[in-house]
Coordinates of C-alpha atoms and ligand atoms in Angstrom, one line a residue:
M244 CA 32.5 -28.2 -95.6
L245 CA 33.2 -25.2 -93.7
Q246 CA 36.5 -23.6 -93.1
K247 CA 37.0 -24.4 -89.6
G248 CA 38.5 -22.1 -87.1
T249 CA 37.8 -18.9 -89.2
D250 CA 38.2 -16.0 -86.8
R251 CA 34.6 -14.8 -86.3
L252 CA 32.5 -18.0 -87.2
M253 CA 31.1 -19.4 -84.1
I254 CA 28.4 -22.2 -84.0
I255 CA 26.0 -22.2 -81.0
D256 CA 24.3 -25.4 -79.8
T257 CA 21.3 -24.3 -78.1
H258 CA 20.1 -27.8 -76.8
A259 CA 22.6 -30.2 -75.8
H260 CA 22.9 -33.0 -73.0
Y261 CA 26.4 -33.8 -72.3
D262 CA 25.4 -34.8 -68.6
D263 CA 24.1 -38.0 -70.6
E264 CA 25.9 -41.2 -69.5
Q265 CA 26.7 -41.8 -73.2
F266 CA 29.4 -39.4 -72.8
D267 CA 31.1 -41.0 -69.6
P268 CA 33.9 -42.6 -71.4
D269 CA 35.1 -39.5 -73.4
R270 CA 33.4 -36.2 -72.2
E271 CA 36.5 -34.3 -71.2
E272 CA 38.3 -35.1 -74.4
L273 CA 35.0 -34.5 -76.7
L274 CA 34.2 -31.1 -74.7
G275 CA 38.0 -30.2 -75.2
S276 CA 37.7 -30.4 -78.8
M277 CA 34.8 -28.1 -79.3
K278 CA 36.5 -24.8 -79.8
D279 CA 38.8 -26.3 -82.5
G280 CA 35.6 -27.7 -84.4
G281 CA 34.4 -24.5 -84.5
I282 CA 31.7 -24.8 -81.8
G283 CA 31.8 -21.6 -79.5
L284 CA 29.0 -21.9 -76.9
I285 CA 26.8 -24.8 -75.9
V286 CA 23.4 -24.8 -73.7
N287 CA 23.1 -27.9 -71.9
A288 CA 19.5 -28.4 -71.2
G289 CA 18.3 -30.2 -68.2
S290 CA 15.8 -33.3 -68.3
T291 CA 15.6 -35.0 -64.8
I292 CA 16.3 -34.1 -61.4
E293 CA 19.5 -36.1 -61.3
S294 CA 20.8 -34.0 -64.3
W295 CA 20.8 -30.8 -62.4
G296 CA 23.8 -31.4 -60.4
K297 CA 25.8 -32.7 -63.3
I298 CA 24.9 -29.6 -65.5
L299 CA 26.1 -27.0 -62.6
E300 CA 29.4 -29.1 -62.6
L301 CA 29.8 -28.8 -66.4
T302 CA 28.8 -25.0 -66.3
E303 CA 31.6 -24.6 -63.7
T304 CA 34.1 -26.8 -65.5
Y305 CA 33.9 -25.1 -69.0
E306 CA 33.7 -21.5 -69.9
F307 CA 31.7 -22.1 -73.0
L308 CA 28.9 -24.3 -71.5
Y309 CA 25.9 -22.7 -70.0
G310 CA 22.9 -24.6 -68.7
A311 CA 19.2 -24.8 -68.4
I312 CA 17.3 -26.3 -65.3
G313 CA 13.8 -28.1 -65.7
I314 CA 12.0 -31.2 -65.9
H315 CA 11.1 -33.2 -69.1
P316 CA 7.5 -34.2 -69.6
D317 CA 8.5 -38.0 -69.2
E318 CA 9.7 -37.2 -65.8
A319 CA 7.0 -34.7 -64.4
G320 CA 6.2 -37.4 -61.8
S321 CA 9.4 -36.9 -60.2
L322 CA 8.7 -33.3 -59.5
D323 CA 7.3 -32.3 -56.1
E324 CA 7.1 -29.1 -54.3
E325 CA 10.6 -29.6 -52.7
S326 CA 12.4 -30.3 -56.0
F327 CA 10.4 -27.3 -57.3
R328 CA 11.7 -25.1 -54.8
R329 CA 15.5 -26.6 -55.5
M330 CA 14.8 -25.7 -59.3
S331 CA 13.7 -22.2 -58.4
S332 CA 16.9 -21.6 -56.4
L333 CA 19.1 -23.1 -59.2
L334 CA 17.7 -20.7 -61.7
D335 CA 19.6 -17.9 -60.1
R336 CA 22.7 -19.2 -60.7
E337 CA 24.7 -16.9 -63.0
K338 CA 25.1 -19.7 -65.8
I339 CA 22.0 -21.1 -65.9
V340 CA 20.2 -19.1 -68.7
A341 CA 16.8 -20.8 -69.1
V342 CA 13.9 -23.2 -67.7
G343 CA 14.0 -26.3 -69.8
E344 CA 13.6 -28.5 -71.3
I345 CA 9.8 -28.5 -70.4
G346 CA 6.6 -29.3 -72.3
L347 CA 4.4 -32.4 -73.3
D348 CA 5.0 -35.5 -74.7
Y349 CA 2.2 -37.5 -75.9
Y350 CA 4.2 -40.1 -78.0
W351 CA 6.1 -41.8 -75.0
D352 CA 3.0 -41.1 -72.8
K353 CA 4.8 -41.8 -69.5
E354 CA 3.0 -39.5 -67.4
S355 CA -0.7 -38.7 -67.5
H356 CA -1.4 -35.5 -69.7
D357 CA -3.3 -33.6 -66.7
L358 CA 0.2 -34.1 -64.8
Q359 CA 2.3 -33.2 -67.6
K360 CA 0.4 -30.1 -68.3
K361 CA 0.4 -29.2 -64.4
W362 CA 4.1 -29.1 -64.4
M363 CA 4.7 -27.5 -67.7
I364 CA 2.4 -24.7 -66.5
R365 CA 4.0 -24.4 -63.2
Q366 CA 7.5 -24.2 -64.9
L367 CA 6.2 -21.6 -67.3
E368 CA 5.1 -19.4 -64.5
L369 CA 8.6 -19.9 -62.6
A370 CA 10.3 -18.9 -65.9
R371 CA 7.9 -15.9 -66.1
E372 CA 8.8 -14.9 -62.1
K373 CA 12.6 -15.5 -62.9
N374 CA 12.4 -13.7 -66.3
L375 CA 14.1 -16.5 -68.0
P376 CA 13.4 -17.9 -71.7
V377 CA 11.9 -21.4 -71.9
I378 CA 13.0 -24.6 -73.7
I379 CA 9.7 -26.2 -75.1
H380 CA 9.8 -30.0 -75.7
S381 CA 6.5 -31.0 -77.4
R382 CA 5.9 -34.1 -79.2
E383 CA 2.5 -35.3 -80.6
A384 CA 0.9 -32.5 -78.5
A385 CA 0.5 -29.9 -81.1
A386 CA -2.6 -28.3 -79.8
D387 CA -2.4 -28.5 -76.1
T388 CA 1.3 -27.0 -76.2
M389 CA -0.1 -24.1 -78.4
E390 CA -3.2 -23.7 -76.2
I391 CA -0.8 -23.5 -73.2
M392 CA 1.9 -21.4 -74.7
K393 CA -0.9 -18.7 -75.6
E394 CA -2.4 -18.9 -72.1
Y395 CA 0.8 -19.0 -70.0
A396 CA 3.5 -17.9 -71.9
A397 CA 2.5 -14.7 -74.1
G398 CA 5.2 -12.3 -74.4
M399 CA 7.8 -14.6 -73.1
T400 CA 11.0 -15.8 -75.1
A401 CA 10.6 -19.5 -76.0
V402 CA 12.4 -22.1 -78.5
I403 CA 10.3 -24.8 -79.5
H404 CA 13.0 -27.4 -79.4
C405 CA 13.5 -30.2 -82.2
Y406 CA 10.3 -28.6 -83.9
S407 CA 8.3 -31.4 -85.4
Y408 CA 4.6 -30.0 -86.4
S409 CA 3.7 -28.0 -89.4
A410 CA 5.0 -25.0 -91.2
E411 CA 1.6 -23.2 -90.5
M412 CA 2.1 -23.7 -87.0
A413 CA 5.9 -22.8 -86.8
R414 CA 4.7 -19.5 -88.7
E415 CA 2.3 -18.9 -85.6
Y416 CA 4.7 -19.6 -83.1
V417 CA 7.3 -17.2 -85.0
K418 CA 4.6 -14.6 -84.9
M419 CA 4.3 -15.1 -81.1
G420 CA 8.1 -14.3 -80.9
Y421 CA 9.5 -17.6 -80.5
Y422 CA 12.2 -19.5 -81.9
I423 CA 12.3 -23.0 -83.9
G424 CA 15.1 -25.4 -83.0
V425 CA 16.4 -27.3 -85.7
G426 CA 18.8 -30.1 -85.6
G427 CA 19.9 -33.3 -87.4
V428 CA 16.6 -34.3 -88.5
V429 CA 16.6 -31.8 -91.3
T430 CA 19.3 -33.8 -93.0
F431 CA 17.3 -36.8 -93.1
K432 CA 15.7 -37.7 -96.6
N433 CA 12.4 -38.6 -95.4
A434 CA 12.0 -35.1 -93.2
K435 CA 10.0 -33.3 -95.7
K436 CA 8.0 -31.5 -93.2
L437 CA 10.9 -30.0 -91.3
K438 CA 12.4 -28.9 -94.5
Q439 CA 9.5 -27.2 -95.4
V440 CA 9.4 -25.4 -92.1
V441 CA 12.9 -24.3 -92.5
E442 CA 11.9 -23.0 -95.9
T443 CA 8.9 -21.0 -94.5
V444 CA 10.0 -19.3 -91.3
P445 CA 12.5 -16.6 -91.5
L446 CA 16.2 -17.7 -90.9
T447 CA 16.1 -14.8 -88.0
A448 CA 13.9 -17.3 -86.1
I449 CA 16.0 -20.5 -86.4
V450 CA 18.5 -21.8 -83.9
L451 CA 20.9 -24.6 -84.3
E452 CA 20.4 -27.5 -82.0
T453 CA 21.9 -31.3 -81.5
D454 CA 19.5 -32.7 -78.6
C455 CA 22.8 -34.9 -78.4
P456 CA 23.4 -37.5 -77.9
Y457 CA 20.6 -38.1 -79.7
L458 CA 19.3 -37.3 -83.6
A459 CA 22.9 -37.3 -85.3
P460 CA 22.6 -35.7 -88.8
V461 CA 23.6 -37.6 -92.1
P462 CA 26.0 -39.0 -92.5
Y463 CA 26.3 -40.1 -88.7
R464 CA 22.4 -40.8 -88.5
G465 CA 21.9 -43.4 -85.6
K466 CA 25.4 -42.9 -84.2
R467 CA 26.1 -41.0 -80.8
N468 CA 25.6 -37.2 -82.0
S469 CA 27.9 -34.2 -80.6
S470 CA 27.9 -30.5 -81.4
L471 CA 30.7 -31.0 -83.8
Y472 CA 28.3 -32.3 -86.2
L473 CA 26.4 -29.1 -86.5
P474 CA 28.1 -27.8 -89.8
Y475 CA 25.9 -30.6 -91.5
V476 CA 22.6 -29.0 -90.2
A477 CA 23.8 -25.4 -91.1
E478 CA 24.8 -26.8 -94.5
E479 CA 21.4 -28.2 -95.0
I480 CA 19.7 -25.2 -93.7
A481 CA 21.8 -23.0 -96.3
A482 CA 20.8 -25.3 -99.1
I483 CA 17.1 -25.0 -98.1
K484 CA 17.4 -21.3 -97.9
G485 CA 19.7 -20.6 -100.7
V486 CA 22.3 -18.9 -98.6
T487 CA 25.8 -19.7 -97.6
A488 CA 26.3 -22.1 -94.4
E489 CA 28.5 -19.1 -93.1
A490 CA 25.3 -16.9 -93.3
V491 CA 23.4 -19.4 -91.5
I492 CA 25.8 -19.7 -88.8
R493 CA 26.2 -16.0 -88.6
Q494 CA 22.5 -15.5 -88.3
T495 CA 21.7 -18.3 -85.8
E496 CA 24.7 -17.3 -83.6
A497 CA 23.0 -13.7 -83.1
N498 CA 19.3 -15.6 -82.8
A499 CA 20.9 -17.9 -79.9
R500 CA 22.3 -15.0 -78.3
R501 CA 18.8 -13.2 -78.2
L502 CA 17.2 -16.2 -77.1
Y503 CA 19.2 -17.0 -74.1
R504 CA 20.5 -13.3 -73.5
L505 CA 24.0 -14.3 -73.7
P506 CA 26.8 -11.8 -73.8
D507 CA 28.4 -11.2 -77.3
H508 CA 31.4 -13.2 -78.2
Q509 CA 31.6 -15.0 -74.9
G510 CA 34.8 -17.1 -74.8
E511 CA 36.5 -15.7 -77.7
K512 CA 39.0 -14.4 -75.5
Ligands
LIG808 NI1 16.7 -32.7 -75.4

């Protein structure tokens, strides 16, 4: 494994959900152990309207924790003009660094495709207006997502989080200047497609993420995930790329800072 606590080595988790109730029993203890576990910075993504208040609280409590505010496609039906205005004002907060997670989910298909598209586009337009990057969630909606990103997000900064499509499409996204979010799934034996994606796209376009409490890497697959398991993801990417895990951590840290425009070495005082 990695040498923990090495001076300059800092893992950035670009996508976590510490507002989730699965962390209620031990959130404080867990977040308090991040620095010793080599996790230097975490961006907590928004999902529901209820998540927003919890995310603000977390960003106020933990120096190393930043937030994104947005509505997950499964929750698109809960948005209206009033909550959209609230979202807009929350995006002006200093530690809110992105709009997200937003997008399309045709797997769970909880809301109509038209409604999902409508709010994805509105949130993309809001991100452009605020000059913020976006976190894209897309599941079984490859073609529609690409179409909307081309039409509404050209020139913007984005990460395609928990990337699950082809290597060819990943290349196209990278050409558009976007980042590819890679998490625990890459360690699964049956994740041939994602391993191929990692092999294909340059390391300069990859960011580490957990999506915790979901998608824990092997050997914790099926258990509650946390940022502390990201070394397993870095090790797997390193093995695929034929580089050291340290090189993966250094490059993905730089990528994450570019993606979210984070200050250098925040929290390394
Ligand atoms: Ni997520």
